[in-house]
Amino acid sequence: DTSGSLAGKALDQLKIDIQQMTAFLHPNDRVRLLTFGINVADVFGQQPGGARVPVERIASGGATSFYNALATAFMIAAPDRPQLVFGFTDGRDDASFLDAEQIVGLVERSNASFYLALVPPNDNLTELDAPNSGNPMANEHNVVTQAGMVVAYRSTGPYRGGPNTSALKAAAARTGGTVYENPPNAQMPVIFKRVFDDFRSSYVLSYTPTGVPRPGWHDLTVRTKNTKLTVRARKGYDGG
């Protein structure tokens, strides 16, 4: 999330955090960074794990198109290796043309596992941005440009409020992932390492169905004989 609430020291810290996160990866891993403000940006394409990434390309500003960014991440996920989509945001969205319910439908057609850290809103957010505030300017934002000018503009889509926690949890659960709400240690590298260790220790199970393929959604359930264990797994697949 690189929307207008992220600037100055916060942006500098984000760049440090991302570099630390890529250091957790192995050389045969691949990493891609998508940032989102008013637009979604693929900052440096796919890079090998452990290498220095050009974090200086990250810029902040604008509204927040969180759901558009999630959709982009799932649509560009490649099928040739296990995929992890990790999101870090306060879940607010005021610029996407998609919503959380549509993300639930989209993840069903992706092979990626979805993990999300939902952190408290930044203190820079004002009552102008509050949902149901009754303020006619609730979709309007002020951005300070590099030239020191203040530009006011209205977001491209309706205010989505945020976050739609139930839908985001449903999306994560369908992929075998999970949502961390207000984690006690909201440092992004710490949360990412926890997520990545969990993802790396997962199993890949496969099977071949018999009979004539049926289109539509197919439920799948994975269980263990040890009832004390908790299993997180994909909830099914779309037969097309």
Tab-separated table of C-alpha atoms in Angstrom:
chain	number	residue	atom	x	y	z
A	1	ASP	CA	0.000	0.000	0.000
A	2	THR	CA	1.723	3.187	-1.221
A	3	SER	CA	-1.281	5.524	-1.173
A	4	GLY	CA	-1.134	9.153	-0.076
A	5	SER	CA	-0.957	8.314	3.639
A	6	LEU	CA	2.515	6.860	3.082
A	7	ALA	CA	5.211	9.502	2.782
A	8	GLY	CA	8.513	10.665	4.266
A	9	LYS	CA	9.930	8.329	6.912
A	10	ALA	CA	7.113	5.819	6.375
A	11	LEU	CA	8.054	5.449	2.715
A	12	ASP	CA	11.751	5.142	3.601
A	13	GLN	CA	10.922	2.395	6.105
A	14	LEU	CA	8.805	0.577	3.514
A	15	LYS	CA	11.788	0.402	1.160
A	16	ILE	CA	13.981	-1.002	3.948
A	17	ASP	CA	11.313	-3.550	4.868
A	18	ILE	CA	10.927	-4.801	1.311
A	19	GLN	CA	14.656	-5.292	0.941
A	20	GLN	CA	14.689	-7.288	4.200
A	21	MET	CA	11.818	-9.435	2.972
A	22	THR	CA	13.548	-10.361	-0.262
A	23	ALA	CA	16.577	-11.440	1.795
A	24	PHE	CA	14.453	-14.243	3.311
A	25	LEU	CA	14.055	-15.838	-0.126
A	26	HIS	CA	16.249	-18.484	-1.711
A	27	PRO	CA	18.068	-17.867	-5.023
A	28	ASN	CA	15.669	-20.177	-6.878
A	29	ASP	CA	12.652	-18.260	-5.555
A	30	ARG	CA	11.159	-15.386	-7.517
A	31	VAL	CA	9.673	-12.196	-6.124
A	32	ARG	CA	7.493	-9.482	-7.639
A	33	LEU	CA	6.353	-6.268	-5.947
A	34	LEU	CA	2.999	-4.672	-6.737
A	35	THR	CA	2.327	-1.278	-5.204
A	36	PHE	CA	-1.015	0.452	-5.252
A	37	GLY	CA	-2.189	4.005	-4.852
A	38	ILE	CA	-4.608	5.341	-7.434
A	39	ASN	CA	-2.970	2.859	-9.864
A	40	VAL	CA	-1.335	-0.553	-9.532
A	41	ALA	CA	2.358	-0.755	-10.444
A	42	ASP	CA	4.617	-3.757	-11.050
A	43	VAL	CA	7.705	-2.038	-9.613
A	44	PHE	CA	10.573	-4.198	-10.884
A	45	GLY	CA	9.145	-7.357	-12.467
A	46	GLN	CA	10.230	-10.807	-11.340
A	47	GLN	CA	13.537	-10.895	-9.480
A	48	PRO	CA	15.516	-13.817	-7.985
A	49	GLY	CA	15.273	-14.234	-4.230
A	50	GLY	CA	18.067	-12.851	-2.091
A	51	ALA	CA	19.180	-10.274	-4.660
A	52	ARG	CA	19.005	-6.542	-4.077
A	53	VAL	CA	15.834	-5.131	-5.628
A	54	PRO	CA	15.486	-1.551	-6.952
A	55	VAL	CA	13.344	-0.224	-4.114
A	56	GLU	CA	14.237	3.344	-5.107
A	57	ARG	CA	11.588	3.000	-7.836
A	58	ILE	CA	8.804	2.911	-5.224
A	59	ALA	CA	6.762	6.093	-5.093
A	60	SER	CA	3.754	7.026	-2.968
A	61	GLY	CA	0.663	9.150	-3.414
A	62	GLY	CA	-2.946	9.063	-4.475
A	63	ALA	CA	-6.024	7.126	-3.441
A	64	THR	CA	-6.129	3.404	-2.613
A	65	SER	CA	-6.976	0.720	-5.206
A	66	PHE	CA	-6.451	-2.280	-2.927
A	67	TYR	CA	-8.886	-4.678	-4.616
A	68	ASN	CA	-7.548	-3.855	-8.087
A	69	ALA	CA	-4.056	-4.727	-6.822
A	70	LEU	CA	-5.214	-8.082	-5.433
A	71	ALA	CA	-6.907	-8.927	-8.720
A	72	THR	CA	-3.727	-8.071	-10.625
A	73	ALA	CA	-1.619	-10.262	-8.345
A	74	PHE	CA	-3.836	-13.289	-8.902
A	75	MET	CA	-4.130	-12.773	-12.651
A	76	ILE	CA	-0.355	-12.624	-13.224
A	77	ALA	CA	0.454	-15.600	-10.988
A	78	ALA	CA	2.292	-18.199	-13.079
A	79	PRO	CA	1.199	-21.874	-12.945
A	80	ASP	CA	4.714	-23.358	-13.146
A	81	ARG	CA	5.532	-23.174	-9.430
A	82	PRO	CA	3.744	-22.723	-6.079
A	83	GLN	CA	2.635	-19.110	-5.721
A	84	LEU	CA	2.205	-16.934	-2.645
A	85	VAL	CA	0.324	-13.626	-2.715
A	86	PHE	CA	1.062	-11.589	0.428
A	87	GLY	CA	-0.788	-8.345	1.068
A	88	PHE	CA	0.012	-5.729	3.703
A	89	THR	CA	-2.517	-2.902	4.148
A	90	ASP	CA	-5.149	-1.388	6.404
A	91	GLY	CA	-7.753	-2.723	3.960
A	92	ARG	CA	-9.274	0.647	3.069
A	93	ASP	CA	-10.219	1.082	-0.580
A	94	ASP	CA	-11.582	4.171	-2.312
A	95	ALA	CA	-10.504	3.784	-5.937
A	96	SER	CA	-10.995	0.201	-7.161
A	97	PHE	CA	-13.552	-0.810	-9.763
A	98	LEU	CA	-13.636	-4.244	-8.073
A	99	ASP	CA	-14.787	-5.112	-4.559
A	100	ALA	CA	-13.911	-7.765	-1.997
A	101	GLU	CA	-16.722	-10.115	-3.045
A	102	GLN	CA	-15.354	-10.194	-6.594
A	103	ILE	CA	-11.910	-11.072	-5.220
A	104	VAL	CA	-13.448	-14.159	-3.584
A	105	GLY	CA	-14.623	-15.358	-7.001
A	106	LEU	CA	-11.292	-14.561	-8.620
A	107	VAL	CA	-9.103	-16.557	-6.218
A	108	GLU	CA	-11.034	-19.710	-7.069
A	109	ARG	CA	-9.445	-19.623	-10.523
A	110	SER	CA	-5.903	-19.037	-9.289
A	111	ASN	CA	-3.333	-21.509	-7.978
A	112	ALA	CA	-1.834	-18.921	-5.605
A	113	SER	CA	-2.133	-19.054	-1.817
A	114	PHE	CA	-3.364	-15.787	-0.326
A	115	TYR	CA	-2.131	-14.366	2.979
A	116	LEU	CA	-3.046	-10.907	4.222
A	117	ALA	CA	-1.893	-8.725	7.115
A	118	LEU	CA	-4.536	-6.139	8.043
A	119	VAL	CA	-2.967	-3.401	10.147
A	120	PRO	CA	-4.618	-0.393	11.860
A	121	PRO	CA	-5.167	2.703	9.691
A	122	ASN	CA	-2.428	5.292	9.463
A	123	ASP	CA	-2.920	8.321	11.720
A	124	ASN	CA	-2.697	10.562	8.649
A	125	LEU	CA	-6.209	9.523	7.588
A	126	THR	CA	-8.845	12.116	8.438
A	127	GLU	CA	-12.562	12.163	8.987
A	128	LEU	CA	-12.962	13.222	5.350
A	129	ASP	CA	-12.134	9.631	4.457
A	130	ALA	CA	-14.480	8.050	6.973
A	131	PRO	CA	-17.241	5.869	5.501
A	132	ASN	CA	-20.808	7.085	6.024
A	133	SER	CA	-19.514	10.420	7.275
A	134	GLY	CA	-22.117	12.277	5.250
A	135	ASN	CA	-19.397	14.569	3.982
A	136	PRO	CA	-19.813	15.249	0.226
A	137	MET	CA	-16.003	15.425	-0.003
A	138	ALA	CA	-15.546	11.893	1.373
A	139	ASN	CA	-14.092	10.690	-1.919
A	140	GLU	CA	-11.793	13.665	-2.337
A	141	HIS	CA	-8.077	13.606	-1.496
A	142	ASN	CA	-5.322	16.150	-1.094
A	143	VAL	CA	-1.880	15.229	-2.408
A	144	VAL	CA	1.275	17.260	-1.888
A	145	THR	CA	3.400	17.004	-5.017
A	146	GLN	CA	7.185	17.286	-5.248
A	147	ALA	CA	6.719	20.898	-6.313
A	148	GLY	CA	4.906	21.625	-3.060
A	149	MET	CA	1.527	22.088	-4.735
A	150	VAL	CA	-1.638	20.694	-3.157
A	151	VAL	CA	-3.869	18.947	-5.677
A	152	ALA	CA	-7.432	17.938	-4.841
A	153	TYR	CA	-9.186	15.262	-6.861
A	154	ARG	CA	-12.041	12.835	-6.523
A	155	SER	CA	-11.342	9.110	-6.620
A	156	THR	CA	-12.354	7.144	-9.714
A	157	GLY	CA	-14.707	4.802	-7.916
A	158	PRO	CA	-17.203	4.790	-5.047
A	159	TYR	CA	-15.834	4.691	-1.514
A	160	ARG	CA	-15.555	1.018	-0.596
A	161	GLY	CA	-15.107	1.528	3.120
A	162	GLY	CA	-12.918	-0.955	4.715
A	163	PRO	CA	-11.904	-3.439	5.298
A	164	ASN	CA	-14.414	-6.083	4.208
A	165	THR	CA	-12.850	-8.554	6.621
A	166	SER	CA	-15.347	-11.386	6.164
A	167	ALA	CA	-14.913	-11.462	2.373
A	168	LEU	CA	-11.121	-11.200	2.610
A	169	LYS	CA	-11.062	-14.075	5.107
A	170	ALA	CA	-13.234	-16.128	2.763
A	171	ALA	CA	-10.850	-15.420	-0.129
A	172	ALA	CA	-7.800	-16.428	1.924
A	173	ALA	CA	-9.486	-19.579	3.254
A	174	ARG	CA	-10.377	-20.754	-0.246
A	175	THR	CA	-6.672	-20.739	-1.153
A	176	GLY	CA	-5.391	-22.355	2.052
A	177	GLY	CA	-4.070	-19.023	3.325
A	178	THR	CA	-5.180	-16.830	6.215
A	179	VAL	CA	-5.708	-13.236	7.358
A	180	TYR	CA	-3.786	-11.716	10.256
A	181	GLU	CA	-5.865	-8.964	11.856
A	182	ASN	CA	-4.037	-6.209	13.735
A	183	PRO	CA	-0.970	-8.399	14.371
A	184	PRO	CA	0.734	-7.458	17.672
A	185	ASN	CA	4.017	-6.854	15.871
A	186	ALA	CA	2.992	-4.973	12.749
A	187	GLN	CA	6.485	-4.904	11.236
A	188	MET	CA	6.100	-6.111	7.677
A	189	PRO	CA	9.300	-8.264	7.485
A	190	VAL	CA	8.358	-10.084	10.711
A	191	ILE	CA	4.880	-10.919	9.455
A	192	PHE	CA	6.157	-11.860	6.003
A	193	LYS	CA	8.716	-14.284	7.461
A	194	ARG	CA	5.981	-15.960	9.469
A	195	VAL	CA	3.807	-16.229	6.356
A	196	PHE	CA	6.656	-17.406	4.136
A	197	ASP	CA	7.807	-20.081	6.608
A	198	ASP	CA	4.228	-21.328	6.791
A	199	PHE	CA	3.933	-21.371	3.001
A	200	ARG	CA	7.278	-23.117	2.489
A	201	SER	CA	6.378	-25.890	4.939
A	202	SER	CA	3.118	-26.682	3.127
A	203	TYR	CA	2.438	-29.789	1.063
A	204	VAL	CA	1.345	-30.055	-2.554
A	205	LEU	CA	-1.328	-32.741	-2.952
A	206	SER	CA	-2.766	-33.762	-6.302
A	207	TYR	CA	-5.181	-36.270	-7.723
A	208	THR	CA	-6.847	-37.120	-11.026
A	209	PRO	CA	-10.666	-37.234	-11.049
A	210	THR	CA	-12.389	-40.048	-12.912
A	211	GLY	CA	-15.434	-39.941	-15.143
A	212	VAL	CA	-16.660	-37.115	-17.340
A	213	PRO	CA	-15.374	-33.687	-16.160
A	214	ARG	CA	-18.135	-31.483	-14.804
A	215	PRO	CA	-17.945	-27.696	-15.163
A	216	GLY	CA	-18.344	-25.376	-12.203
A	217	TRP	CA	-16.999	-25.354	-8.680
A	218	HIS	CA	-15.922	-28.620	-7.006
A	219	ASP	CA	-15.541	-28.739	-3.212
A	220	LEU	CA	-12.479	-30.451	-1.762
A	221	THR	CA	-11.824	-31.334	1.868
A	222	VAL	CA	-8.455	-32.353	3.329
A	223	ARG	CA	-8.448	-34.065	6.736
A	224	THR	CA	-5.914	-35.740	9.021
A	225	LYS	CA	-6.486	-38.778	11.197
A	226	ASN	CA	-5.161	-36.760	14.131
A	227	THR	CA	-8.171	-34.622	15.052
A	228	LYS	CA	-5.997	-32.304	17.164
A	229	LEU	CA	-4.387	-30.893	14.042
A	230	THR	CA	-5.788	-27.974	12.065
A	231	VAL	CA	-5.603	-28.202	8.274
A	232	ARG	CA	-5.626	-25.203	5.959
A	233	ALA	CA	-6.059	-26.199	2.329
A	234	ARG	CA	-7.707	-25.053	-0.872
A	235	LYS	CA	-11.473	-25.465	-0.612
A	236	GLY	CA	-11.882	-26.771	-4.138
A	237	TYR	CA	-11.341	-25.976	-7.802
A	238	ASP	CA	-13.222	-24.607	-10.772
A	239	GLY	CA	-13.805	-27.238	-13.453
A	240	GLY	CA	-14.309	-24.609	-16.159
